[in-house]
């Protein structure tokens, strides 16, 4: 299995809703990432988990809450989002340091906040 | 932080033509990565470069790691309609953070006319 699987593929939520994005990989990768991507722009890093511990938080607002229940799963909990949070949310994983191996990205969750 | 300047921003070509795009930086990189992103999908790694001067091919794609370690180019030969997408260069953040942060170029949007 060489994939990163993200669910759901599409999500529409109101500003008062609570929802979660899920990401799963079975490649034995020990680093997992959340990225946010606006249309025709490069991905922007949000969070990095290394060995199931949060190692990097790129000053992301607290309405985004990541969680890594085990080495294969990564969640992103969403609460009280704003319309400007609408974007493609990408999960990625890597075997080791990204400098040597690059990332494997999932297909993303297209989030629309109304 | 490091910046990657990717050009051109967009290209409109005829099927069968060759394509060239490049990334430059004012800082030295130890690794260069080239990704392609199809609409509605996550980026897919095309080529990874690890040594200055390295020239690597993947089918019709060829990429080189510049001798100065501050640039890289990607060539696509004999383009076909499925080459359409956004191409990103990426390199590791020079801050030395492990499980690190990739710096992405702004992307090259490629359109291929049949």
PDB file of C-alpha atoms in Angstrom:
ATOM      1  CA  UNK A   1       0.000   0.000   0.000  1.00  0.00           C
ATOM      2  CA  UNK A   2       1.686   3.198  -1.190  1.00  0.00           C
ATOM      3  CA  UNK A   3      -1.177   5.595  -0.642  1.00  0.00           C
ATOM      4  CA  UNK A   4      -2.310   8.258   1.725  1.00  0.00           C
ATOM      5  CA  UNK A   5      -6.098   8.082   2.044  1.00  0.00           C
ATOM      6  CA  UNK A   6      -8.110  11.137   3.030  1.00  0.00           C
ATOM      7  CA  UNK A   7     -11.788  11.296   3.933  1.00  0.00           C
ATOM      8  CA  UNK A   8     -14.131  12.870   3.176  1.00  0.00           C
ATOM      9  CA  UNK A   9     -13.316  13.998  -0.352  1.00  0.00           C
ATOM     10  CA  UNK A  10     -15.647  16.987  -0.052  1.00  0.00           C
ATOM     11  CA  UNK A  11     -17.074  18.729   3.018  1.00  0.00           C
ATOM     12  CA  UNK A  12     -19.446  21.643   3.376  1.00  0.00           C
ATOM     13  CA  UNK A  13     -19.867  23.008   6.874  1.00  0.00           C
ATOM     14  CA  UNK A  14     -21.429  25.972   8.587  1.00  0.00           C
ATOM     15  CA  UNK A  15     -19.454  28.347  10.753  1.00  0.00           C
ATOM     16  CA  UNK A  16     -20.925  26.844  13.930  1.00  0.00           C
ATOM     17  CA  UNK A  17     -20.344  23.209  12.973  1.00  0.00           C
ATOM     18  CA  UNK A  18     -17.766  20.790  14.293  1.00  0.00           C
ATOM     19  CA  UNK A  19     -16.291  18.365  11.801  1.00  0.00           C
ATOM     20  CA  UNK A  20     -13.186  16.231  11.385  1.00  0.00           C
ATOM     21  CA  UNK A  21     -10.914  15.390   8.491  1.00  0.00           C
ATOM     22  CA  UNK A  22      -9.245  11.992   8.480  1.00  0.00           C
ATOM     23  CA  UNK A  23      -6.011  10.738   6.984  1.00  0.00           C
ATOM     24  CA  UNK A  24      -4.586   7.225   6.924  1.00  0.00           C
ATOM     25  CA  UNK A  25      -1.385   5.645   5.645  1.00  0.00           C
ATOM     26  CA  UNK A  26      -0.031   2.104   5.920  1.00  0.00           C
ATOM     27  CA  UNK A  27       3.461   2.668   4.538  1.00  0.00           C
ATOM     28  CA  UNK A  28       5.103   2.666   7.946  1.00  0.00           C
ATOM     29  CA  UNK A  29       5.879   6.363   7.626  1.00  0.00           C
ATOM     30  CA  UNK A  30       6.663   8.040  10.934  1.00  0.00           C
ATOM     31  CA  UNK A  31       6.025  11.637   9.936  1.00  0.00           C
ATOM     32  CA  UNK A  32       2.642  13.014   8.936  1.00  0.00           C
ATOM     33  CA  UNK A  33       1.600  16.482   7.859  1.00  0.00           C
ATOM     34  CA  UNK A  34      -1.394  18.726   7.289  1.00  0.00           C
ATOM     35  CA  UNK A  35      -1.263  21.309   4.515  1.00  0.00           C
ATOM     36  CA  UNK A  36      -3.765  23.925   3.382  1.00  0.00           C
ATOM     37  CA  UNK A  37      -3.933  24.868  -0.278  1.00  0.00           C
ATOM     38  CA  UNK A  38      -5.823  27.668  -1.971  1.00  0.00           C
ATOM     39  CA  UNK A  39      -6.643  27.471  -5.670  1.00  0.00           C
ATOM     40  CA  UNK A  40      -3.594  27.667  -7.956  1.00  0.00           C
ATOM     41  CA  UNK A  41      -1.302  28.353  -4.989  1.00  0.00           C
ATOM     42  CA  UNK A  42       1.342  26.104  -3.415  1.00  0.00           C
ATOM     43  CA  UNK A  43       0.483  24.064  -0.329  1.00  0.00           C
ATOM     44  CA  UNK A  44       1.074  25.810   2.996  1.00  0.00           C
ATOM     45  CA  UNK A  45       2.250  23.759   5.941  1.00  0.00           C
ATOM     46  CA  UNK A  46      -0.019  23.701   8.993  1.00  0.00           C
ATOM     47  CA  UNK A  47       1.177  20.900  11.278  1.00  0.00           C
ATOM     48  CA  UNK A  48       3.852  18.205  11.439  1.00  0.00           C
ATOM     49  CA  UNK A  49       3.666  15.063  13.536  1.00  0.00           C
ATOM     50  CA  UNK A  50       6.806  13.057  14.136  1.00  0.00           C
ATOM     51  CA  UNK A  51       6.478   9.671  15.832  1.00  0.00           C
ATOM     52  CA  UNK A  52       2.912  10.615  16.811  1.00  0.00           C
ATOM     53  CA  UNK A  53       3.995  13.804  18.554  1.00  0.00           C
ATOM     54  CA  UNK A  54       3.247  17.296  17.326  1.00  0.00           C
ATOM     55  CA  UNK A  55       6.590  18.755  16.291  1.00  0.00           C
ATOM     56  CA  UNK A  56       5.607  21.796  14.231  1.00  0.00           C
ATOM     57  CA  UNK A  57       2.583  24.090  14.464  1.00  0.00           C
ATOM     58  CA  UNK A  58       2.846  26.882  11.938  1.00  0.00           C
ATOM     59  CA  UNK A  59       0.919  29.344  14.118  1.00  0.00           C
ATOM     60  CA  UNK A  60      -2.360  27.856  12.997  1.00  0.00           C
ATOM     61  CA  UNK A  61      -5.535  29.289  14.624  1.00  0.00           C
ATOM     62  CA  UNK A  62      -6.945  27.160  17.430  1.00  0.00           C
ATOM     63  CA  UNK A  63     -10.117  26.483  15.464  1.00  0.00           C
ATOM     64  CA  UNK A  64      -7.953  23.842  13.753  1.00  0.00           C
ATOM     65  CA  UNK A  65      -6.981  21.048  16.136  1.00  0.00           C
ATOM     66  CA  UNK A  66      -4.793  18.163  14.954  1.00  0.00           C
ATOM     67  CA  UNK A  67      -4.687  14.726  16.488  1.00  0.00           C
ATOM     68  CA  UNK A  68      -2.512  11.682  15.812  1.00  0.00           C
ATOM     69  CA  UNK A  69      -4.144   8.641  17.479  1.00  0.00           C
ATOM     70  CA  UNK A  70      -1.491   6.233  16.175  1.00  0.00           C
ATOM     71  CA  UNK A  71       1.284   6.007  13.626  1.00  0.00           C
ATOM     72  CA  UNK A  72      -1.139   5.369  10.755  1.00  0.00           C
ATOM     73  CA  UNK A  73      -3.824   7.938  11.459  1.00  0.00           C
ATOM     74  CA  UNK A  74      -3.981  11.704  11.469  1.00  0.00           C
ATOM     75  CA  UNK A  75      -7.075  13.777  12.152  1.00  0.00           C
ATOM     76  CA  UNK A  76      -7.838  17.466  11.829  1.00  0.00           C
ATOM     77  CA  UNK A  77     -10.711  18.659  13.998  1.00  0.00           C
ATOM     78  CA  UNK A  78     -12.518  21.760  12.797  1.00  0.00           C
ATOM     79  CA  UNK A  79     -14.651  24.100  14.862  1.00  0.00           C
ATOM     80  CA  UNK A  80     -16.050  27.586  14.298  1.00  0.00           C
ATOM     81  CA  UNK A  81     -14.353  28.012  10.956  1.00  0.00           C
ATOM     82  CA  UNK A  82     -14.548  31.105   8.802  1.00  0.00           C
ATOM     83  CA  UNK A  83     -15.399  31.302   5.099  1.00  0.00           C
ATOM     84  CA  UNK A  84     -11.761  32.158   4.357  1.00  0.00           C
ATOM     85  CA  UNK A  85     -10.822  28.714   5.695  1.00  0.00           C
ATOM     86  CA  UNK A  86     -12.385  27.193   2.588  1.00  0.00           C
ATOM     87  CA  UNK A  87      -9.563  25.389   0.784  1.00  0.00           C
ATOM     88  CA  UNK A  88      -8.134  22.018  -0.180  1.00  0.00           C
ATOM     89  CA  UNK A  89      -6.691  20.326   2.913  1.00  0.00           C
ATOM     90  CA  UNK A  90      -3.916  17.913   2.116  1.00  0.00           C
ATOM     91  CA  UNK A  91      -2.440  15.231   4.306  1.00  0.00           C
ATOM     92  CA  UNK A  92       1.039  13.887   3.588  1.00  0.00           C
ATOM     93  CA  UNK A  93       3.447  11.407   5.083  1.00  0.00           C
ATOM     94  CA  UNK A  94       7.126  10.669   4.779  1.00  0.00           C
ATOM     95  CA  UNK A  95       9.392   7.798   5.744  1.00  0.00           C
ATOM     96  CA  UNK A  96      12.030   9.976   7.253  1.00  0.00           C
ATOM     97  CA  UNK A  97      13.217  13.513   6.969  1.00  0.00           C
ATOM     98  CA  UNK A  98      11.503  15.155   4.058  1.00  0.00           C
ATOM     99  CA  UNK A  99      14.856  16.276   2.737  1.00  0.00           C
ATOM    100  CA  UNK A 100      15.760  12.752   1.742  1.00  0.00           C
ATOM    101  CA  UNK A 101      12.517  11.149   0.768  1.00  0.00           C
ATOM    102  CA  UNK A 102       9.946  13.719  -0.201  1.00  0.00           C
ATOM    103  CA  UNK A 103       6.334  13.385   0.753  1.00  0.00           C
ATOM    104  CA  UNK A 104       3.460  11.200  -0.344  1.00  0.00           C
ATOM    105  CA  UNK A 105       0.335  13.331  -0.519  1.00  0.00           C
ATOM    106  CA  UNK A 106      -3.279  12.288  -0.236  1.00  0.00           C
ATOM    107  CA  UNK A 107      -5.918  13.498  -2.680  1.00  0.00           C
ATOM    108  CA  UNK A 108      -7.163  16.075  -0.229  1.00  0.00           C
ATOM    109  CA  UNK A 109     -10.447  17.173   1.296  1.00  0.00           C
ATOM    110  CA  UNK A 110     -12.156  20.057  -0.474  1.00  0.00           C
ATOM    111  CA  UNK A 111     -13.623  22.117   2.400  1.00  0.00           C
ATOM    112  CA  UNK A 112     -16.250  24.791   1.912  1.00  0.00           C
ATOM    113  CA  UNK A 113     -17.296  26.901   4.886  1.00  0.00           C
ATOM    114  CA  UNK A 114     -20.654  28.620   4.479  1.00  0.00           C
TER     115      UNK A 114
ATOM    116  CA  UNK B   1      12.747  32.152   5.229  1.00  0.00           C
ATOM    117  CA  UNK B   2      13.819  30.606   1.963  1.00  0.00           C
ATOM    118  CA  UNK B   3      12.028  31.543  -1.218  1.00  0.00           C
ATOM    119  CA  UNK B   4      11.797  29.564  -4.423  1.00  0.00           C
ATOM    120  CA  UNK B   5      11.209  31.537  -7.591  1.00  0.00           C
ATOM    121  CA  UNK B   6       9.540  29.330 -10.152  1.00  0.00           C
ATOM    122  CA  UNK B   7       9.031  30.318 -13.770  1.00  0.00           C
ATOM    123  CA  UNK B   8       7.171  30.573 -15.949  1.00  0.00           C
ATOM    124  CA  UNK B   9       3.935  31.019 -14.008  1.00  0.00           C
ATOM    125  CA  UNK B  10       1.938  29.501 -16.864  1.00  0.00           C
ATOM    126  CA  UNK B  11       2.488  27.929 -20.246  1.00  0.00           C
ATOM    127  CA  UNK B  12       0.153  27.280 -23.168  1.00  0.00           C
ATOM    128  CA  UNK B  13       1.644  24.825 -25.644  1.00  0.00           C
ATOM    129  CA  UNK B  14       0.663  22.539 -28.488  1.00  0.00           C
ATOM    130  CA  UNK B  15       0.687  18.794 -28.082  1.00  0.00           C
ATOM    131  CA  UNK B  16       4.078  17.420 -29.073  1.00  0.00           C
ATOM    132  CA  UNK B  17       6.065  20.463 -27.989  1.00  0.00           C
ATOM    133  CA  UNK B  18       8.790  20.324 -25.359  1.00  0.00           C
ATOM    134  CA  UNK B  19       8.391  22.214 -22.076  1.00  0.00           C
ATOM    135  CA  UNK B  20      10.959  23.689 -19.736  1.00  0.00           C
ATOM    136  CA  UNK B  21      10.444  25.259 -16.329  1.00  0.00           C
ATOM    137  CA  UNK B  22      12.862  26.202 -13.603  1.00  0.00           C
ATOM    138  CA  UNK B  23      13.274  27.193  -9.990  1.00  0.00           C
ATOM    139  CA  UNK B  24      15.873  29.471  -8.494  1.00  0.00           C
ATOM    140  CA  UNK B  25      16.723  30.475  -4.978  1.00  0.00           C
ATOM    141  CA  UNK B  26      19.067  32.883  -3.247  1.00  0.00           C
ATOM    142  CA  UNK B  27      19.846  30.091  -0.767  1.00  0.00           C
ATOM    143  CA  UNK B  28      21.508  26.726  -1.219  1.00  0.00           C
ATOM    144  CA  UNK B  29      19.332  23.627  -1.263  1.00  0.00           C
ATOM    145  CA  UNK B  30      20.465  20.074  -0.564  1.00  0.00           C
ATOM    146  CA  UNK B  31      17.486  18.458  -2.235  1.00  0.00           C
ATOM    147  CA  UNK B  32      15.186  19.456  -5.054  1.00  0.00           C
ATOM    148  CA  UNK B  33      11.794  17.857  -5.580  1.00  0.00           C
ATOM    149  CA  UNK B  34       9.431  18.240  -8.519  1.00  0.00           C
ATOM    150  CA  UNK B  35       5.716  17.573  -8.071  1.00  0.00           C
ATOM    151  CA  UNK B  36       2.745  17.562 -10.406  1.00  0.00           C
ATOM    152  CA  UNK B  37      -0.783  18.304  -9.237  1.00  0.00           C
ATOM    153  CA  UNK B  38      -3.863  17.407 -11.264  1.00  0.00           C
ATOM    154  CA  UNK B  39      -7.108  19.304 -10.632  1.00  0.00           C
ATOM    155  CA  UNK B  40      -8.816  18.087  -7.452  1.00  0.00           C
ATOM    156  CA  UNK B  41      -5.904  15.846  -6.488  1.00  0.00           C
ATOM    157  CA  UNK B  42      -2.881  16.041  -4.256  1.00  0.00           C
ATOM    158  CA  UNK B  43       0.640  16.655  -5.586  1.00  0.00           C
ATOM    159  CA  UNK B  44       2.471  13.616  -6.911  1.00  0.00           C
ATOM    160  CA  UNK B  45       6.251  13.386  -6.714  1.00  0.00           C
ATOM    161  CA  UNK B  46       7.781  13.222 -10.196  1.00  0.00           C
ATOM    162  CA  UNK B  47      11.508  13.447  -9.596  1.00  0.00           C
ATOM    163  CA  UNK B  48      13.773  13.866  -6.561  1.00  0.00           C
ATOM    164  CA  UNK B  49      17.316  15.243  -6.886  1.00  0.00           C
ATOM    165  CA  UNK B  50      19.928  14.859  -4.151  1.00  0.00           C
ATOM    166  CA  UNK B  51      23.304  15.865  -5.623  1.00  0.00           C
ATOM    167  CA  UNK B  52      24.531  19.033  -7.279  1.00  0.00           C
ATOM    168  CA  UNK B  53      24.838  18.447 -11.006  1.00  0.00           C
ATOM    169  CA  UNK B  54      22.589  15.397 -10.906  1.00  0.00           C
ATOM    170  CA  UNK B  55      20.507  14.810 -14.035  1.00  0.00           C
ATOM    171  CA  UNK B  56      17.589  12.421 -13.595  1.00  0.00           C
ATOM    172  CA  UNK B  57      14.957  11.170 -16.007  1.00  0.00           C
ATOM    173  CA  UNK B  58      11.529   9.673 -15.488  1.00  0.00           C
ATOM    174  CA  UNK B  59      10.036   8.766 -18.855  1.00  0.00           C
ATOM    175  CA  UNK B  60       9.589  11.974 -20.837  1.00  0.00           C
ATOM    176  CA  UNK B  61      10.607  14.059 -17.808  1.00  0.00           C
ATOM    177  CA  UNK B  62      14.149  15.182 -17.101  1.00  0.00           C
ATOM    178  CA  UNK B  63      15.263  17.269 -14.148  1.00  0.00           C
ATOM    179  CA  UNK B  64      18.618  18.655 -13.102  1.00  0.00           C
ATOM    180  CA  UNK B  65      20.050  19.847  -9.800  1.00  0.00           C
ATOM    181  CA  UNK B  66      22.075  22.972 -10.566  1.00  0.00           C
ATOM    182  CA  UNK B  67      25.794  23.020  -9.881  1.00  0.00           C
ATOM    183  CA  UNK B  68      25.452  26.083  -7.649  1.00  0.00           C
ATOM    184  CA  UNK B  69      22.764  24.227  -5.616  1.00  0.00           C
ATOM    185  CA  UNK B  70      20.557  27.283  -6.062  1.00  0.00           C
ATOM    186  CA  UNK B  71      18.534  26.173  -9.040  1.00  0.00           C
ATOM    187  CA  UNK B  72      16.833  23.283 -10.757  1.00  0.00           C
ATOM    188  CA  UNK B  73      14.972  22.767 -13.993  1.00  0.00           C
ATOM    189  CA  UNK B  74      12.361  20.327 -15.254  1.00  0.00           C
ATOM    190  CA  UNK B  75      11.926  19.449 -18.916  1.00  0.00           C
ATOM    191  CA  UNK B  76       9.015  17.583 -20.453  1.00  0.00           C
ATOM    192  CA  UNK B  77       9.546  16.255 -23.952  1.00  0.00           C
ATOM    193  CA  UNK B  78       6.838  15.631 -26.560  1.00  0.00           C
ATOM    194  CA  UNK B  79       4.000  16.894 -24.376  1.00  0.00           C
ATOM    195  CA  UNK B  80       0.639  15.123 -24.362  1.00  0.00           C
ATOM    196  CA  UNK B  81      -2.764  16.302 -23.101  1.00  0.00           C
ATOM    197  CA  UNK B  82      -2.430  14.420 -19.798  1.00  0.00           C
ATOM    198  CA  UNK B  83       0.608  16.567 -18.932  1.00  0.00           C
ATOM    199  CA  UNK B  84      -1.873  19.332 -18.062  1.00  0.00           C
ATOM    200  CA  UNK B  85      -1.653  20.381 -14.433  1.00  0.00           C
ATOM    201  CA  UNK B  86       0.337  22.480 -12.010  1.00  0.00           C
ATOM    202  CA  UNK B  87       4.017  21.682 -11.548  1.00  0.00           C
ATOM    203  CA  UNK B  88       5.723  22.639  -8.286  1.00  0.00           C
ATOM    204  CA  UNK B  89       9.366  22.624  -7.347  1.00  0.00           C
ATOM    205  CA  UNK B  90      10.087  22.140  -3.661  1.00  0.00           C
ATOM    206  CA  UNK B  91      13.053  22.071  -1.362  1.00  0.00           C
ATOM    207  CA  UNK B  92      13.690  21.561   2.331  1.00  0.00           C
ATOM    208  CA  UNK B  93      13.649  24.524   4.664  1.00  0.00           C
ATOM    209  CA  UNK B  94      17.233  25.420   5.507  1.00  0.00           C
ATOM    210  CA  UNK B  95      16.506  25.883   9.182  1.00  0.00           C
ATOM    211  CA  UNK B  96      17.512  22.296   9.784  1.00  0.00           C
ATOM    212  CA  UNK B  97      14.224  21.319  11.341  1.00  0.00           C
ATOM    213  CA  UNK B  98      13.829  17.569  11.182  1.00  0.00           C
ATOM    214  CA  UNK B  99      10.724  16.052   9.566  1.00  0.00           C
ATOM    215  CA  UNK B 100      10.875  19.330   7.994  1.00  0.00           C
ATOM    216  CA  UNK B 101       9.109  21.926   6.164  1.00  0.00           C
ATOM    217  CA  UNK B 102       9.263  22.041   2.416  1.00  0.00           C
ATOM    218  CA  UNK B 103       9.463  25.348   0.628  1.00  0.00           C
ATOM    219  CA  UNK B 104       7.352  25.266  -2.527  1.00  0.00           C
ATOM    220  CA  UNK B 105       7.716  27.336  -5.642  1.00  0.00           C
ATOM    221  CA  UNK B 106       4.651  29.233  -6.808  1.00  0.00           C
ATOM    222  CA  UNK B 107       3.907  26.623  -9.455  1.00  0.00           C
ATOM    223  CA  UNK B 108       3.784  26.488 -13.251  1.00  0.00           C
ATOM    224  CA  UNK B 109       0.335  25.976 -14.738  1.00  0.00           C
ATOM    225  CA  UNK B 110       0.670  23.916 -17.905  1.00  0.00           C
ATOM    226  CA  UNK B 111      -2.022  23.826 -20.588  1.00  0.00           C
ATOM    227  CA  UNK B 112      -1.588  21.520 -23.595  1.00  0.00           C
ATOM    228  CA  UNK B 113      -3.714  22.074 -26.692  1.00  0.00           C
ATOM    229  CA  UNK B 114      -4.406  18.943 -28.763  1.00  0.00           C
TER     230      UNK B 114
END
